């Protein structure tokens, strides 16, 4: 099945996360990425730590390379990410003057989104704004991440409004997304995210969609596709798009029928996206276990994880076959 052309669909499916080093150095990886997918998400090249290492100094080389690779292979680009509390260069955390922090964020967005204006289809404008602290969801708190976020500390929730408005000014035709993990399931995290999107819409913030990361690191992370569907439909009622943005399903060594479970989880979420009009794309976070982000790199040699549709030898797994079957059912 490796020689097949990518599926012909109306949605921006499938999507793959990739980086410049692998595209440059691994010819088999490069051939698969260019032939099997219709959209590319750079894993690291667009993050401030790599793209804006020093104040006023930008390094677009890797990001530009990936954009050129996507264009040469008729792939759209989903750019990830403009504003995050992680992957920041040290200098972005050094100033505690709120107005200077605000200017730093707005200049960064204007320069980066302006550089790629017309070259990328979508942006993750704000990544992972929801808190990991359970106390943030009690006593009237709104569930937003305040710890470790220089943007929230300087501007409060309004940093999200400012970021989306700045991205829209810089690249008016690009679709703008908020990206988050752990919101596929029911619970306070999803409820708080939905309420946030509702507030943003009420304030006229130009947000187009929400990315559901769908990292299923453990059996407890497996989510019924119908639960995910209900959230996609909830967003549709707000006029908001949805996408699966970073899916991977690692299989434990003692997990029986793990490959079947992996295939069911991926195909189930893809079917939701194919069936719901406001779900615009389905992305795995990488596509081969050779470079999967769930690999154990703390040992030598690194131990790859069984989490993606192709194995470490770039052979398609059951998950890949089931994803193609989902397209065939449409």
Short mmCIF file of N, CA, C and O in Angstrom, two decimals, residues 48 81-85 101-114 123-129 149 151-152 155-172 174-179 196 200 203-208:
data_model
loop_
_atom_site.label_atom_id
_atom_site.label_comp_id
_atom_site.label_asym_id
_atom_site.label_seq_id
_atom_site.Cartn_x
_atom_site.Cartn_y
_atom_site.Cartn_z
N UNK A 48 9.08 29.37 18.91
CA UNK A 48 9.96 30.53 19.14
C UNK A 48 11.38 30.16 19.55
O UNK A 48 12.33 30.85 19.17
N UNK A 81 3.94 26.73 16.39
CA UNK A 81 2.85 27.48 16.98
C UNK A 81 3.37 28.88 17.26
O UNK A 81 4.57 29.07 17.47
N UNK A 82 2.50 29.87 17.32
CA UNK A 82 2.93 31.24 17.57
C UNK A 82 3.13 31.56 19.04
O UNK A 82 4.13 32.16 19.44
N UNK A 83 2.17 31.17 19.90
CA UNK A 83 2.22 31.54 21.31
C UNK A 83 2.05 30.29 22.17
O UNK A 83 1.04 29.59 22.07
N UNK A 84 3.04 30.02 23.02
CA UNK A 84 3.03 28.86 23.91
C UNK A 84 3.81 29.24 25.15
O UNK A 84 4.65 30.14 25.13
N UNK A 85 3.56 28.51 26.24
CA UNK A 85 4.33 28.77 27.46
C UNK A 85 5.62 27.96 27.48
O UNK A 85 6.47 28.18 28.35
N UNK A 101 6.32 42.71 27.79
CA UNK A 101 5.97 41.34 27.43
C UNK A 101 4.92 41.34 26.32
O UNK A 101 5.00 40.55 25.36
N UNK A 102 3.96 42.20 26.44
CA UNK A 102 2.92 42.32 25.41
C UNK A 102 3.54 42.71 24.06
O UNK A 102 3.22 42.11 23.03
N UNK A 103 4.42 43.70 24.07
CA UNK A 103 5.06 44.12 22.82
C UNK A 103 5.89 43.00 22.22
O UNK A 103 5.92 42.82 20.99
N UNK A 104 6.57 42.25 23.07
CA UNK A 104 7.37 41.11 22.58
C UNK A 104 6.48 40.11 21.85
O UNK A 104 6.82 39.65 20.75
N UNK A 105 5.36 39.75 22.45
CA UNK A 105 4.44 38.80 21.83
C UNK A 105 3.91 39.33 20.51
O UNK A 105 3.89 38.62 19.49
N UNK A 106 3.47 40.58 20.50
CA UNK A 106 2.87 41.13 19.28
C UNK A 106 3.89 41.28 18.16
O UNK A 106 3.58 41.02 16.99
N UNK A 107 5.12 41.68 18.51
CA UNK A 107 6.16 41.80 17.48
C UNK A 107 6.50 40.43 16.89
O UNK A 107 6.70 40.29 15.68
N UNK A 108 6.59 39.44 17.78
CA UNK A 108 6.89 38.09 17.31
C UNK A 108 5.82 37.60 16.34
O UNK A 108 6.13 37.08 15.26
N UNK A 109 4.56 37.76 16.70
CA UNK A 109 3.47 37.30 15.84
C UNK A 109 3.49 38.06 14.51
O UNK A 109 3.36 37.46 13.43
N UNK A 110 3.63 39.36 14.57
CA UNK A 110 3.61 40.17 13.34
C UNK A 110 4.75 39.76 12.41
O UNK A 110 4.54 39.65 11.18
N UNK A 111 5.93 39.53 12.97
CA UNK A 111 7.08 39.19 12.12
C UNK A 111 6.95 37.78 11.54
O UNK A 111 7.15 37.58 10.33
N UNK A 112 6.60 36.82 12.39
CA UNK A 112 6.56 35.42 11.94
C UNK A 112 5.37 35.19 11.01
O UNK A 112 5.53 34.65 9.90
N UNK A 113 4.19 35.57 11.44
CA UNK A 113 3.01 35.37 10.57
C UNK A 113 3.12 36.22 9.31
O UNK A 113 2.66 35.81 8.24
N UNK A 114 3.74 37.39 9.43
CA UNK A 114 3.94 38.22 8.24
C UNK A 114 4.92 37.59 7.27
O UNK A 114 4.72 37.64 6.04
N UNK A 123 -2.74 28.43 11.26
CA UNK A 123 -1.83 28.64 12.38
C UNK A 123 -2.42 28.07 13.65
O UNK A 123 -3.61 28.25 13.93
N UNK A 124 -1.59 27.41 14.46
CA UNK A 124 -1.90 27.26 15.88
C UNK A 124 -1.44 28.55 16.53
O UNK A 124 -0.25 28.76 16.76
N UNK A 125 -2.39 29.43 16.79
CA UNK A 125 -2.04 30.74 17.33
C UNK A 125 -1.65 30.62 18.81
O UNK A 125 -0.62 31.10 19.24
N UNK A 126 -2.51 29.95 19.59
CA UNK A 126 -2.25 29.75 21.01
C UNK A 126 -2.26 28.25 21.28
O UNK A 126 -3.22 27.55 20.92
N UNK A 127 -1.21 27.77 21.92
CA UNK A 127 -1.07 26.35 22.20
C UNK A 127 -1.18 26.10 23.70
O UNK A 127 -0.51 26.75 24.50
N UNK A 128 -2.06 25.18 24.07
CA UNK A 128 -2.20 24.66 25.43
C UNK A 128 -2.39 25.75 26.49
O UNK A 128 -1.62 25.87 27.44
N UNK A 129 -3.46 26.54 26.37
CA UNK A 129 -3.72 27.58 27.38
C UNK A 129 -4.38 27.08 28.65
O UNK A 129 -4.49 27.83 29.62
N UNK A 149 3.50 30.75 32.40
CA UNK A 149 3.13 31.45 31.17
C UNK A 149 3.40 32.94 31.32
O UNK A 149 2.65 33.65 32.01
N UNK A 151 2.88 35.14 29.22
CA UNK A 151 1.82 35.86 28.53
C UNK A 151 0.61 36.07 29.44
O UNK A 151 0.07 37.18 29.52
N UNK A 152 0.20 35.01 30.14
CA UNK A 152 -0.93 35.15 31.06
C UNK A 152 -0.54 36.04 32.24
O UNK A 152 -1.33 36.88 32.69
N UNK A 155 -0.80 39.66 30.90
CA UNK A 155 -2.04 40.18 30.30
C UNK A 155 -3.30 39.48 30.76
O UNK A 155 -4.41 39.91 30.40
N UNK A 156 -3.19 38.40 31.52
CA UNK A 156 -4.37 37.63 31.87
C UNK A 156 -4.95 36.97 30.62
O UNK A 156 -4.26 36.78 29.61
N UNK A 157 -6.22 36.63 30.66
CA UNK A 157 -6.86 35.95 29.54
C UNK A 157 -6.78 36.76 28.25
O UNK A 157 -6.81 36.19 27.15
N UNK A 158 -6.65 38.07 28.36
CA UNK A 158 -6.65 38.92 27.17
C UNK A 158 -5.48 38.63 26.24
O UNK A 158 -5.51 39.02 25.07
N UNK A 159 -4.44 37.93 26.74
CA UNK A 159 -3.33 37.61 25.83
C UNK A 159 -3.82 36.77 24.66
O UNK A 159 -3.29 36.86 23.55
N UNK A 160 -4.83 35.93 24.90
CA UNK A 160 -5.37 35.08 23.83
C UNK A 160 -6.05 35.95 22.77
O UNK A 160 -5.83 35.77 21.57
N UNK A 161 -6.87 36.90 23.23
CA UNK A 161 -7.53 37.83 22.30
C UNK A 161 -6.48 38.56 21.47
O UNK A 161 -6.59 38.66 20.23
N UNK A 162 -5.47 39.11 22.16
CA UNK A 162 -4.43 39.90 21.49
C UNK A 162 -3.70 39.05 20.45
O UNK A 162 -3.39 39.51 19.34
N UNK A 163 -3.39 37.81 20.80
CA UNK A 163 -2.64 36.94 19.89
C UNK A 163 -3.43 36.65 18.63
O UNK A 163 -2.89 36.73 17.51
N UNK A 164 -4.70 36.30 18.77
CA UNK A 164 -5.51 36.00 17.58
C UNK A 164 -5.71 37.24 16.72
O UNK A 164 -5.65 37.15 15.47
N UNK A 165 -5.93 38.37 17.33
CA UNK A 165 -6.12 39.59 16.53
C UNK A 165 -4.83 39.94 15.78
O UNK A 165 -4.88 40.36 14.61
N UNK A 166 -3.69 39.77 16.44
CA UNK A 166 -2.41 40.07 15.78
C UNK A 166 -2.15 39.11 14.63
O UNK A 166 -1.67 39.52 13.55
N UNK A 167 -2.45 37.82 14.83
CA UNK A 167 -2.24 36.85 13.75
C UNK A 167 -3.15 37.15 12.56
O UNK A 167 -2.74 37.03 11.40
N UNK A 168 -4.37 37.56 12.84
CA UNK A 168 -5.30 37.89 11.76
C UNK A 168 -4.83 39.12 10.99
O UNK A 168 -4.94 39.17 9.76
N UNK A 169 -4.30 40.12 11.70
CA UNK A 169 -3.77 41.30 11.01
C UNK A 169 -2.61 40.92 10.10
O UNK A 169 -2.48 41.43 8.98
N UNK A 170 -1.76 40.03 10.58
CA UNK A 170 -0.56 39.67 9.82
C UNK A 170 -0.86 38.77 8.64
O UNK A 170 -0.17 38.84 7.61
N UNK A 171 -1.87 37.90 8.76
CA UNK A 171 -2.18 36.92 7.71
C UNK A 171 -3.69 36.73 7.65
O UNK A 171 -4.22 35.73 8.14
N UNK A 172 -4.41 37.66 7.06
CA UNK A 172 -5.88 37.67 7.14
C UNK A 172 -6.57 36.45 6.53
O UNK A 172 -7.70 36.13 6.90
N UNK A 174 -5.40 33.25 6.54
CA UNK A 174 -5.09 31.99 7.22
C UNK A 174 -6.17 31.66 8.24
O UNK A 174 -6.74 32.54 8.88
N UNK A 175 -6.45 30.36 8.42
CA UNK A 175 -7.36 29.91 9.47
C UNK A 175 -6.59 29.83 10.78
O UNK A 175 -5.46 29.33 10.81
N UNK A 176 -7.22 30.28 11.85
CA UNK A 176 -6.54 30.44 13.13
C UNK A 176 -7.12 29.50 14.18
O UNK A 176 -8.33 29.52 14.44
N UNK A 177 -6.24 28.69 14.80
CA UNK A 177 -6.67 27.65 15.73
C UNK A 177 -6.08 27.86 17.12
O UNK A 177 -4.99 28.40 17.28
N UNK A 178 -6.82 27.38 18.09
CA UNK A 178 -6.33 27.16 19.46
C UNK A 178 -6.13 25.66 19.60
O UNK A 178 -7.00 24.88 19.21
N UNK A 179 -4.99 25.23 20.14
CA UNK A 179 -4.63 23.82 20.20
C UNK A 179 -4.50 23.38 21.65
O UNK A 179 -3.86 24.05 22.45
N UNK A 196 -14.22 29.06 27.33
CA UNK A 196 -13.24 30.02 26.81
C UNK A 196 -13.55 30.38 25.36
O UNK A 196 -13.56 31.57 25.00
N UNK A 200 -14.44 34.02 23.77
CA UNK A 200 -13.70 34.60 22.67
C UNK A 200 -14.62 35.01 21.53
O UNK A 200 -14.49 36.10 20.94
N UNK A 203 -16.49 38.14 22.30
CA UNK A 203 -15.66 39.35 22.21
C UNK A 203 -15.21 39.64 20.77
O UNK A 203 -14.42 40.56 20.54
N UNK A 204 -15.66 38.84 19.83
CA UNK A 204 -15.32 39.07 18.44
C UNK A 204 -13.90 38.69 18.06
O UNK A 204 -13.36 39.18 17.06
N UNK A 205 -13.29 37.80 18.83
CA UNK A 205 -11.93 37.35 18.52
C UNK A 205 -11.96 36.46 17.27
O UNK A 205 -12.81 35.57 17.17
N UNK A 206 -11.05 36.67 16.32
CA UNK A 206 -11.09 35.91 15.05
C UNK A 206 -10.51 34.51 15.17
O UNK A 206 -9.52 34.16 14.53
N UNK A 207 -11.14 33.67 15.99
CA UNK A 207 -10.73 32.27 16.12
C UNK A 207 -11.57 31.42 15.20
O UNK A 207 -12.80 31.53 15.16
N UNK A 208 -10.91 30.57 14.41
CA UNK A 208 -11.61 29.72 13.45
C UNK A 208 -11.82 28.30 13.95
O UNK A 208 -12.78 27.64 13.55
#
